[in-house]
Coordinates of C-alpha atoms and ligand atoms in Angstrom, one line a residue:
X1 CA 131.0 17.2 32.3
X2 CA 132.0 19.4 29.5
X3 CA 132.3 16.8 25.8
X4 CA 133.8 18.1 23.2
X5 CA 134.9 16.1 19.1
X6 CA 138.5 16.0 17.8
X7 CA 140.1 14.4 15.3
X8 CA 143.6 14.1 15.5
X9 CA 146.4 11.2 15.6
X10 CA 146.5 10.0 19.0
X11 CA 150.2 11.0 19.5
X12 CA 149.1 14.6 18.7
X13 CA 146.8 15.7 21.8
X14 CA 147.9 18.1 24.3
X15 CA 145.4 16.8 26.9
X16 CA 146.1 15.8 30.3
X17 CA 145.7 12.4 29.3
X18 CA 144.4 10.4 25.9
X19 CA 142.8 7.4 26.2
X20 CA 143.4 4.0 23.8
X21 CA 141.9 0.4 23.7
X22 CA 143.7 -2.7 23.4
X23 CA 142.2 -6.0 22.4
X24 CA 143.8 -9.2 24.3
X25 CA 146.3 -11.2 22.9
X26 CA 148.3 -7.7 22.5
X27 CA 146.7 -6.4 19.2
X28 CA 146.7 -2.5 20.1
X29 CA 143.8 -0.8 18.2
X30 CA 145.0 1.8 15.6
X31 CA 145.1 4.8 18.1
X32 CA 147.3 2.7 20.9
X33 CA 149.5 1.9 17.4
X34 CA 150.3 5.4 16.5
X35 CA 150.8 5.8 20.2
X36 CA 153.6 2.5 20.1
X37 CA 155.1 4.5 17.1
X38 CA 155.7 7.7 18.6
X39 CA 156.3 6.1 21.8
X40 CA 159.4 4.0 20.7
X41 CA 157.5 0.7 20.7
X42 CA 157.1 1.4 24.3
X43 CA 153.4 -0.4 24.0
X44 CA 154.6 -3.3 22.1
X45 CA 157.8 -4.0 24.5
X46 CA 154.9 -3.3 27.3
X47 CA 152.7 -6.6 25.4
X48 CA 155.6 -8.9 25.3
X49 CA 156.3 -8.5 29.2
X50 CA 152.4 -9.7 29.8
X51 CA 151.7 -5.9 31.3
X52 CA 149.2 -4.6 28.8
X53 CA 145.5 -4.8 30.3
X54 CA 144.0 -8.2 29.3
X55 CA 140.6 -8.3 31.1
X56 CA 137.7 -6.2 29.5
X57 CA 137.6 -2.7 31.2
X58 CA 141.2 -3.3 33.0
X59 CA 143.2 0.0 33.0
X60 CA 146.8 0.6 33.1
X61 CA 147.9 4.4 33.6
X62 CA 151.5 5.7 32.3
X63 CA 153.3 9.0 32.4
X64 CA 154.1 10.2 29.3
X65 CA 157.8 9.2 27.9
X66 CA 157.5 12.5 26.6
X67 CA 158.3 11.6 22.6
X68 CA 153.7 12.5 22.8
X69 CA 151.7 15.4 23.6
X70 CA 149.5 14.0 26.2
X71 CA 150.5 14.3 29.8
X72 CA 149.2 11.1 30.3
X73 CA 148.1 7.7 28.5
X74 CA 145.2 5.5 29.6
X75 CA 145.3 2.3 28.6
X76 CA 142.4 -0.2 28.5
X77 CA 141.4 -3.5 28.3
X78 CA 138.8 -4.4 25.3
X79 CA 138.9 -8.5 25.8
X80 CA 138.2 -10.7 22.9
X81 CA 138.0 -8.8 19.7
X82 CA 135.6 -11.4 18.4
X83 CA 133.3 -11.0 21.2
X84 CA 133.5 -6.7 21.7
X85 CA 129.9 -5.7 21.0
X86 CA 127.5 -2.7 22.8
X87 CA 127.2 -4.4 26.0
X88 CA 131.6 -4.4 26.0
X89 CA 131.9 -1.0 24.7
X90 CA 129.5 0.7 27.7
X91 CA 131.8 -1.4 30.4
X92 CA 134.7 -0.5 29.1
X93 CA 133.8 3.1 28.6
X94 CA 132.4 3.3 32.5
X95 CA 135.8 1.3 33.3
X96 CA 137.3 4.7 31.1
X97 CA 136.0 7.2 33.1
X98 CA 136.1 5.9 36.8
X99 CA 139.9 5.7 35.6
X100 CA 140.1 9.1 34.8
X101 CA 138.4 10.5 37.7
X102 CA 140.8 8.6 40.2
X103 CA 143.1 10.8 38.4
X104 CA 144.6 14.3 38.3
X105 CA 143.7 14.6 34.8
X106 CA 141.3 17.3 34.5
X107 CA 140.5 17.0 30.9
X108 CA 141.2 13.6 28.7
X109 CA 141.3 12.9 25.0
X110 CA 139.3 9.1 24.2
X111 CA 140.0 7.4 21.1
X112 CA 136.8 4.6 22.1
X113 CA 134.7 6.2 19.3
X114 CA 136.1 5.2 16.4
X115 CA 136.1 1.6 17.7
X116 CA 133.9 -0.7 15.5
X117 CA 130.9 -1.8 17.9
X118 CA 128.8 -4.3 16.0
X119 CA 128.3 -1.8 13.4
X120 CA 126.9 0.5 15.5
X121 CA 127.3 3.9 13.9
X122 CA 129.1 7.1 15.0
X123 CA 126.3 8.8 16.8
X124 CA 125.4 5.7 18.7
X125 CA 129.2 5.4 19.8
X126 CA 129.1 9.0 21.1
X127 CA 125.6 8.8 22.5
X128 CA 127.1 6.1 24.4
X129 CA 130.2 8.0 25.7
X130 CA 128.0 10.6 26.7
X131 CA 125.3 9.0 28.9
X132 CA 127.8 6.3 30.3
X133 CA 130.2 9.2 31.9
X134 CA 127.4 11.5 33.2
X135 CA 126.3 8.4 34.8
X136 CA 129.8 7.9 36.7
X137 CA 129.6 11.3 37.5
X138 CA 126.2 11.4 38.8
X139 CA 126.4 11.8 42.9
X140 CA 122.6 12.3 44.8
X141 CA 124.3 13.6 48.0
X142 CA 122.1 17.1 48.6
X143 CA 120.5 15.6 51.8
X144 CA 124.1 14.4 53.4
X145 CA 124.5 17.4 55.6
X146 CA 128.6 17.7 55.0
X147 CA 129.3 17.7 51.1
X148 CA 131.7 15.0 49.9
X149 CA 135.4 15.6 49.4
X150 CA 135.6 13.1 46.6
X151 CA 134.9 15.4 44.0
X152 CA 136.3 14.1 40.7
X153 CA 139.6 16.2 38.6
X154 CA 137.8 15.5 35.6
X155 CA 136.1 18.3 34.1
X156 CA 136.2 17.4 30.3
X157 CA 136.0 14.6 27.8
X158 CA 136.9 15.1 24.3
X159 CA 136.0 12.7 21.8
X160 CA 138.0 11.8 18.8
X161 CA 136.7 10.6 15.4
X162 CA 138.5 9.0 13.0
X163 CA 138.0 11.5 9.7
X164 CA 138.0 15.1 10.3
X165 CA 135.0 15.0 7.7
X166 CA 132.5 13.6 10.1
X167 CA 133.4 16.7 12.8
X168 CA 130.0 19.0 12.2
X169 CA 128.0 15.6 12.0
X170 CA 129.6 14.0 15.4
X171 CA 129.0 17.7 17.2
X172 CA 125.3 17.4 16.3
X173 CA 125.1 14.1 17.7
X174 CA 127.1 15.3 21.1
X175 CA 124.1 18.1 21.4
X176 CA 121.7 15.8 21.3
X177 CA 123.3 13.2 23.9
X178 CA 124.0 15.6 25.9
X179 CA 120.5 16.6 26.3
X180 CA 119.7 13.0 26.6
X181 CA 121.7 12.8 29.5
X182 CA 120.5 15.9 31.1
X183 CA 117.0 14.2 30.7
X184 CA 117.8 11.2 32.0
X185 CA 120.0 13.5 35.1
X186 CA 116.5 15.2 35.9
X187 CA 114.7 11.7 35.8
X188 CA 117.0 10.0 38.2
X189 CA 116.8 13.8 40.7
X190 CA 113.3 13.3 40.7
X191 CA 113.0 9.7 41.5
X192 CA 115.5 9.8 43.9
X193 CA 114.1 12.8 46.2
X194 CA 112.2 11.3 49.1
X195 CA 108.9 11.4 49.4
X196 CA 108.4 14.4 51.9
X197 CA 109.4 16.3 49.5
X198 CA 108.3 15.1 46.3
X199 CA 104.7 14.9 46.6
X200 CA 102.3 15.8 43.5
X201 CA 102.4 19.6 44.5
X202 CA 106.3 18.9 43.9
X203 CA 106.2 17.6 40.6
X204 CA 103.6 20.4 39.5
X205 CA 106.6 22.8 40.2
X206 CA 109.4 21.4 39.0
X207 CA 106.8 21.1 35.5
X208 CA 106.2 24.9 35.6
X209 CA 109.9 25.1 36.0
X210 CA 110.6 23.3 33.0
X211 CA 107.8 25.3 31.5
X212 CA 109.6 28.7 32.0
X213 CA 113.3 27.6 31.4
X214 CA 112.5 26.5 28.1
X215 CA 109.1 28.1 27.5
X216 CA 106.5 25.1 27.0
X217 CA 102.8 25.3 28.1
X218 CA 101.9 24.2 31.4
X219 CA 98.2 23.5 32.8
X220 CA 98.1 21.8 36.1
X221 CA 94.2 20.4 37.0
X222 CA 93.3 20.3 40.6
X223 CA 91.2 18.3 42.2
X224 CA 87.7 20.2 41.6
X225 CA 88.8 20.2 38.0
X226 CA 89.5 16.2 38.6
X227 CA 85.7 16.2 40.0
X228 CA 83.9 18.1 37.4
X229 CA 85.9 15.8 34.7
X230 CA 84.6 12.7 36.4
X231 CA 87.8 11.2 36.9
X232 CA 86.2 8.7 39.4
X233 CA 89.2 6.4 39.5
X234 CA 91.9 8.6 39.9
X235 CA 90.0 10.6 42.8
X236 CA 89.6 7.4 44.5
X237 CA 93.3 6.5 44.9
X238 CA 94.1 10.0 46.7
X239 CA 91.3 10.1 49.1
X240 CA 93.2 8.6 51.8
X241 CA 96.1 11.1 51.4
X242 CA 96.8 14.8 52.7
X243 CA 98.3 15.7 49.5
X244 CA 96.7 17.3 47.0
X245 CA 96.0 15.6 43.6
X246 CA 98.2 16.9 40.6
X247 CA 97.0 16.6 36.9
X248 CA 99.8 17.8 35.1
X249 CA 99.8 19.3 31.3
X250 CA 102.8 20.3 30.0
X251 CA 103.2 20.5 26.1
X252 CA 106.0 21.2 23.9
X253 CA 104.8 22.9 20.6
X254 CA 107.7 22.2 18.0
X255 CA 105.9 21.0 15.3
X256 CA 103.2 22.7 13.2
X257 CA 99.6 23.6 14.7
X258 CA 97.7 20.9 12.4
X259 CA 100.3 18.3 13.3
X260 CA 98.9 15.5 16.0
X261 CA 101.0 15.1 19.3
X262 CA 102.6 12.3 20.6
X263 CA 100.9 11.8 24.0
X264 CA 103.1 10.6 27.1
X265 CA 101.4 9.4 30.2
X266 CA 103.7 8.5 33.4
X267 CA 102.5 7.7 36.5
X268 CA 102.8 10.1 39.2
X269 CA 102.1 8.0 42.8
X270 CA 104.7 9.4 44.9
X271 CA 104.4 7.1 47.4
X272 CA 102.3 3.8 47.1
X273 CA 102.3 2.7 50.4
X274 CA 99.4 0.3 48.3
X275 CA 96.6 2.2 50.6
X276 CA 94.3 -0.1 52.7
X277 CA 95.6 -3.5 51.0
X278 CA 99.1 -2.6 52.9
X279 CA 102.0 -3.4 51.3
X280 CA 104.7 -5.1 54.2
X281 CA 107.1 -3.2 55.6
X282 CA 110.6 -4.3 53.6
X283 CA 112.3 -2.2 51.4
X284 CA 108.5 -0.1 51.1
X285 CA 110.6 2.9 51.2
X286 CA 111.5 2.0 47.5
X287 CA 107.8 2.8 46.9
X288 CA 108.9 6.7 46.3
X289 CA 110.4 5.3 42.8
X290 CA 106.8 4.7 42.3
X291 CA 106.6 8.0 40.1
X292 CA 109.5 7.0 37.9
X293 CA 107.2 7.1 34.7
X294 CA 106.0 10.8 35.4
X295 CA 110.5 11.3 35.8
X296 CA 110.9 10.1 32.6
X297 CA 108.4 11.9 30.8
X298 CA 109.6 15.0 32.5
X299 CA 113.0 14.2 31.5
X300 CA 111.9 13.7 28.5
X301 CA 110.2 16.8 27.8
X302 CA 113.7 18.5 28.7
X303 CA 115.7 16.8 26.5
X304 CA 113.4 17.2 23.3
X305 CA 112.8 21.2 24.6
X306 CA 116.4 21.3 24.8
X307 CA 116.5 20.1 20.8
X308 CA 114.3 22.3 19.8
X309 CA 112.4 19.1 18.8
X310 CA 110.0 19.7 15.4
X311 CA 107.2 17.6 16.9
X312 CA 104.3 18.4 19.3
X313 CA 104.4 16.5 22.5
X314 CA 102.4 16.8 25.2
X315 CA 103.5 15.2 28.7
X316 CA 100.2 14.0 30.6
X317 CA 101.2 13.1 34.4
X318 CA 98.3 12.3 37.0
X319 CA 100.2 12.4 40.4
X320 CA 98.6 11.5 44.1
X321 CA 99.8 9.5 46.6
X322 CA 98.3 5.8 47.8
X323 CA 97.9 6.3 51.8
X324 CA 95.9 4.6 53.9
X325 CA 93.5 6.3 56.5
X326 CA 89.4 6.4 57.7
X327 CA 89.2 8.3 54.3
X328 CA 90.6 5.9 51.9
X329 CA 89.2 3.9 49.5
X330 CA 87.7 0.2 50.3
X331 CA 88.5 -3.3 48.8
X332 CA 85.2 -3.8 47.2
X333 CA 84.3 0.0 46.5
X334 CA 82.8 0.6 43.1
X335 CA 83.7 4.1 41.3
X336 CA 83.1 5.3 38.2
X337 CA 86.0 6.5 35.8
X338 CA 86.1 9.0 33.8
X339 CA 85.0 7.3 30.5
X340 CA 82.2 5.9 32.0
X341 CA 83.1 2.7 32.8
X342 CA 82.8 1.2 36.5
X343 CA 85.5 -0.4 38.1
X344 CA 85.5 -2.5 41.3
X345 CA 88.6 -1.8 43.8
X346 CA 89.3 -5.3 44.7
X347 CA 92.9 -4.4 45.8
X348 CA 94.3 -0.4 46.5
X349 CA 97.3 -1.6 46.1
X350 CA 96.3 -2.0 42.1
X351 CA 96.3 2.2 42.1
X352 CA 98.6 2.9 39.2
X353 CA 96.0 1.8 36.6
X354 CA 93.2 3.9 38.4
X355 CA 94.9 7.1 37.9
X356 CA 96.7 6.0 34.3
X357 CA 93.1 5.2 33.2
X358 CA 91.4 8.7 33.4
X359 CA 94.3 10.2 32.3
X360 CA 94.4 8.1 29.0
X361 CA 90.4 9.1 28.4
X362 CA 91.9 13.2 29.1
X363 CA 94.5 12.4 26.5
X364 CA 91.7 11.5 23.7
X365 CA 90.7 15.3 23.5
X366 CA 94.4 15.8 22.1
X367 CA 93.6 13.5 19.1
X368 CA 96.8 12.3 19.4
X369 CA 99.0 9.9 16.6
X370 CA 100.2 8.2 19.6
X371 CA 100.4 7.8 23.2
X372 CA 102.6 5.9 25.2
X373 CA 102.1 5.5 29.1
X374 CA 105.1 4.7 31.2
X375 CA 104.4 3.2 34.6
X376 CA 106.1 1.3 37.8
X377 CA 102.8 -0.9 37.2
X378 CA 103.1 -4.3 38.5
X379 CA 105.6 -6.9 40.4
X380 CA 105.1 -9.2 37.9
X381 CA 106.7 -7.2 35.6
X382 CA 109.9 -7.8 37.0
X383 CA 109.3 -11.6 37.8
X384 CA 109.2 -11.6 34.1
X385 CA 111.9 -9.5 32.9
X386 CA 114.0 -8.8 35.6
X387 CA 115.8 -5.5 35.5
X388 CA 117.0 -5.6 32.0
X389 CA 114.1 -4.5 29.4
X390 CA 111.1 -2.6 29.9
X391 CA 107.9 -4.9 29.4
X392 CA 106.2 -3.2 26.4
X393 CA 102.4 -3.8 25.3
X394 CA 100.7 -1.6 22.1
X395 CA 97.6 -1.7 20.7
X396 CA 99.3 -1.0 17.0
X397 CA 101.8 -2.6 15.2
X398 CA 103.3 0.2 14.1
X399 CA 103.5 2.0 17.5
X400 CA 105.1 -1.4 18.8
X401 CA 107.6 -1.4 16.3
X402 CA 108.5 1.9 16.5
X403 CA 108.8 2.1 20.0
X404 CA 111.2 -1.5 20.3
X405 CA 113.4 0.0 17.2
X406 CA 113.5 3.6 19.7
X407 CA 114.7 2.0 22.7
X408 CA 117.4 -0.5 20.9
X409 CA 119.0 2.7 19.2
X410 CA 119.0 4.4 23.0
X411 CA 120.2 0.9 24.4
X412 CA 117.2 1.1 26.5
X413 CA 115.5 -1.5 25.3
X414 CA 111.8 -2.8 26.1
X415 CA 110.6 -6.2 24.8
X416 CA 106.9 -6.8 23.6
X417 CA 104.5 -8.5 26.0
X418 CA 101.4 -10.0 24.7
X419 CA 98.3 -7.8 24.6
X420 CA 95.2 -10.7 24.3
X421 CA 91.6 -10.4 24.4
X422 CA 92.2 -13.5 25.9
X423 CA 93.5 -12.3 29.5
X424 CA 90.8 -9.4 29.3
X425 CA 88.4 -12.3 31.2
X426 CA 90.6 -12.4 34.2
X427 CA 89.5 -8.6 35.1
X428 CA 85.4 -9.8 35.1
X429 CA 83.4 -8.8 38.1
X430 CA 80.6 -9.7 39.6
X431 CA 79.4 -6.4 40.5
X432 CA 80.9 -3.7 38.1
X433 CA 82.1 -3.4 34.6
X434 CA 85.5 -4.9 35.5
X435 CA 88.0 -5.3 38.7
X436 CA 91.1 -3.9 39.4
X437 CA 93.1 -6.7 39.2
X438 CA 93.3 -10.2 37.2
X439 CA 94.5 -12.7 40.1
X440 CA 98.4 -13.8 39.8
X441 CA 98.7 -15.5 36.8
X442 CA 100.6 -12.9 34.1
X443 CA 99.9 -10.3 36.4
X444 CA 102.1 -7.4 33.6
X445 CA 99.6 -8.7 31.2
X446 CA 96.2 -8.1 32.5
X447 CA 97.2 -4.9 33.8
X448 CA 98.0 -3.9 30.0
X449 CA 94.7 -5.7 29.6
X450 CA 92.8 -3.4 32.2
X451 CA 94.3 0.2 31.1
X452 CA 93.8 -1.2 26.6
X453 CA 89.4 -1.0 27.6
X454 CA 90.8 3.0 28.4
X455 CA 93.2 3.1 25.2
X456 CA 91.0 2.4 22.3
X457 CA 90.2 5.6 20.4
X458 CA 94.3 6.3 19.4
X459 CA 97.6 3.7 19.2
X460 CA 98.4 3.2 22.2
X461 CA 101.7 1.7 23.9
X462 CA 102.0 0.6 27.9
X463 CA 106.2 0.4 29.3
X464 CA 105.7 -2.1 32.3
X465 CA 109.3 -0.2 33.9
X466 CA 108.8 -1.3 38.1
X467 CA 111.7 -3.5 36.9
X468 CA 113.9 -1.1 35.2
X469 CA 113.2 2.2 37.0
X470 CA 115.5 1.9 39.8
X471 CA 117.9 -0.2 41.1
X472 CA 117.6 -1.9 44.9
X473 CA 120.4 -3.3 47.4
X474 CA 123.9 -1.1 47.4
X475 CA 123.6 0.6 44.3
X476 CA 119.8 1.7 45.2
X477 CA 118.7 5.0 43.0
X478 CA 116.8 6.1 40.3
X479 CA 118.4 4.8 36.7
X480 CA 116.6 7.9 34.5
X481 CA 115.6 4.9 32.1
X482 CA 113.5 5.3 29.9
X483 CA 114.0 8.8 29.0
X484 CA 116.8 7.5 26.1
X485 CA 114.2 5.5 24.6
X486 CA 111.4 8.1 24.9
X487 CA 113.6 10.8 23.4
X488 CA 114.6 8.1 20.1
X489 CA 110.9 7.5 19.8
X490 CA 110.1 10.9 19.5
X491 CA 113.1 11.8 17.7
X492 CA 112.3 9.4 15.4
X493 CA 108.6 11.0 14.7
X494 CA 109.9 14.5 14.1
X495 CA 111.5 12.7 11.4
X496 CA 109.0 10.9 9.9
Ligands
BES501 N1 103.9 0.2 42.3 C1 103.5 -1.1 42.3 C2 104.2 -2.0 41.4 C3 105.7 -2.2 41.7 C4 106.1 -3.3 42.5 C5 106.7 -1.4 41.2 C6 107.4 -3.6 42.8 C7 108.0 -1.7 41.5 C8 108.3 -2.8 42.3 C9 102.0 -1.2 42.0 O1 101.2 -0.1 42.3 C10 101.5 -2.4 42.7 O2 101.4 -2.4 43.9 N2 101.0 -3.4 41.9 C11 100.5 -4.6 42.5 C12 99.4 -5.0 41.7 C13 98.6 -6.2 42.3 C14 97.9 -5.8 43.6 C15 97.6 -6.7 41.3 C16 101.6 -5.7 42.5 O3 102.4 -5.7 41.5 O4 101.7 -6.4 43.5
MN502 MN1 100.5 -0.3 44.3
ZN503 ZN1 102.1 1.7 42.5

């Protein structure tokens, strides 16, 4: 999808079709009014018969009486005006674009922007626009062997502001949407290929890719390098697999030399199939969105190369697979990370934390000013919080702020998750410096409280995203979240 800003009376457009809101009770917002004016009154008379959409996201298409420019006019259902707020404006701007694409219309003109959205300001409104039609217009259909005839008319969206002097501002904030959204496009690609294809070896491509494309520096660590590093715990979630272990070290060098990275960790396991402590057999095949935090952060790392970010970040992915076979790792084996500490393997189904660990004690030679890991870590996670924020755990203040402020301006939000000393007792072991695991109660928390013993020479923030990475059922697929609040975070640090 092409986006593009205007600013123009609504009557004005020569577009295939422009697009207005209307609040129940018949109140027409000021674009569908300038519309009713040059339209006859067409709108009003339209209100007084009971046809204008009522309902929140309702549409109502209608050829142009030809008194306009626009071929076409979309008309659509705000609700209550009282109660129109973020959550409203994304339905009905989804609601907008599965319209249009049911239609001929091959470009449209939408008047939603300069809707007032809780005080939300422009560049949130546009951001908004942006990410909520690429996600319409996402399709994962590259393994159906006929290609869909469904394809969509709709080719463009332009956007209209309300003062022509916010133009040069409002196309800044489409760039940086847009590559938002192609972040978040990559994210959900990733997470969506199966797991044949996207193994470790995989991901190390598609990260030299990226590397090229947009010329960042990429190191990928082998297994022998893993050895000679020590990484005990990560080594000893991939010895039941054929794949090859991936450490993966891509860095984007926008900021000055002196000037500390931010550090982002995902988890890479592209398939937990939870090794010798089997997981059972329904809906395991979901188990390949189990590298959704190495997506993000490589979705991430496009969208801030694509910015031209000022900042230097450096993406950190360990990627294996968890497999069970005559070579894989016990219940009750003892290894040694890379840090030094020993850790008892109580459960191999607890693998994400192994590999997230030694990376976390790699990331200290960065000296970093922050790093934030992103992992599909527990099922707890989303007994908790469901599928609606990101559980979020940080060893600084600061960070935690930060990092809740960044995914509340992407409308990717994560809520904060206590990290207590007093959970840290649950990971005790009779034989080694600590367990895998904590038992069931607050199962998010003490896996926080297993990777914080790895986390404490730099601020440090854990996303808990198994509940937020992907969807299940019907709609099953990757959902490219959290690479909007990644991308704010670290927009927000080239700032600073
Ligand atoms: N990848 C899973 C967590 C997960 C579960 C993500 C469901 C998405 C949906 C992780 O590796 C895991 O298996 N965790 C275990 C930990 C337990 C053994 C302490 C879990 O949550 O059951
Ligand atoms: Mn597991
Ligand atoms: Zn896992």
């Amino acid at each position: 999808m092409e986006f593009s800003i205007k600013s123009a009376a609504s009557d004005k457009h020569k577009t295939d079709c422009v697009v207005v809101g209307v609040f129940d009770n018949n109140r027409l917002t000021s674009a569908a009014a300038s519309l009713d004016q040059a339209c006859k009154k067409h709108l009003s008379e339209l209100g007084r018969q009971g046809d204008l959409p009522k309902k929140l996201g309702a549409t109502l298409l209608l050829q142009s009486p030809g008194t306009i420019s626009a071929r076409r006019i979309l008309l659509v259902g705000l609700g209550a005006e009282q109660e129109f707020k973020e959550k409203q404006y994304r339905e009905v701007v989804r609601a907008v674009v599965r319209a249009l694409m049911q239609t001929g219309a091959a470009e449209a003109v939408l008047h939603l922007p300069e809707l007032d959205v809780n005080n939300r300001d422009l560049r949130w409104r546009l951001e908004q626009v942006v990410l909520g039609a690429a996600e319409c217009e996402y399709r994962f259909d590259g393994f159906k062997s006929k290609a869909s005839n469904k394809t969509a008319a709709l080719k463009s969206i332009a956007l209209n502001v309300a003062y022509k002097a916010e133009v040069s501002k409002a196309e800044a904030a489409l760039r940086g949407a847009a590559a938002i959204a192609e972040g978040v496009k990559f994210a959900k690609d990733l997470g969506n290929t199966p797991p044949n294809i996207c193994t470790p070896s995989y991901l190390a491509q598609q990260a030299k890719d990226l590397a090229k494309r947009y010329r960042l520096k990429v190191e990928v660590l082998e297994q022998r390098d893993m050895e000679k590093l020590g990484m005990g715990a990560l080594l000893s979630v991939t010895r039941g697999s054929a794949q090859p272990p991936k450490l993966i070290v891509l860095r984007h060098d926008g900021g000055k030399k002196k000037d500390k990275p931010c550090v982002l960790v995902g988890k890479g396991i592209t398939f937990d199939t939870g090794g010798i402590s089997l997981k059972p057999a329904p809906d395991m095949d979901e188990m390949k969105f189990d590298m959704s935090g190495a997506g993000s952060v490589l979705g991430t790392m496009k969208a801030v190369a694509q910015m031209k970010l000022p900042l230097n970040v450096i993406a950190l992915i360990p990627t294996c697979e968890n497999m069970p076979s005559s070579t894989a790792t016990r219940p009750g084996d003892i290894v040694t990370s890379m840090s030094g500490q020993t850790v008892e393997i109580l459960n191999t189904d607890a693998e994400g934390r192994l590999i997230l660990c030694d990376a976390l004690t790699y990331a200290e030679r960065f000296e970093p000013q922050a790093v934030i890991d992103i992992a599909t870590l527990t099922g707890a996670c989303v007994i908790a919080l469901g599928h609606v924020v990101h559980g979020l755990y940080a060893n600084n203040d600061r960070l935690l702020d930060d990092v809740r402020q960044a995914g509340d301006a992407a409308y990717d939000r994560a809520w904060p998750m206590p990290l207590l000393d007093d959970y840290q007792e649950q990971l005790s072991s009779n034989f080694a410096d600590m367990a895998n695991i904590g038992g069931r109660p607050a199962g998010s928390v003490t896996a926080a409280c297993y990777l914080a013993r790895f986390a404490k020479k730099f601020h440090w923030a854990h996303l808990d995203i198994a509940g937020t990475a992907y969807r299940s059922g019907k709609d099953k697929g990757s959902t490219g979240r959290p690479v909007g609040l990644l991308t704010h975070f670290l927009m927000g640090r080239a700032k600073a």
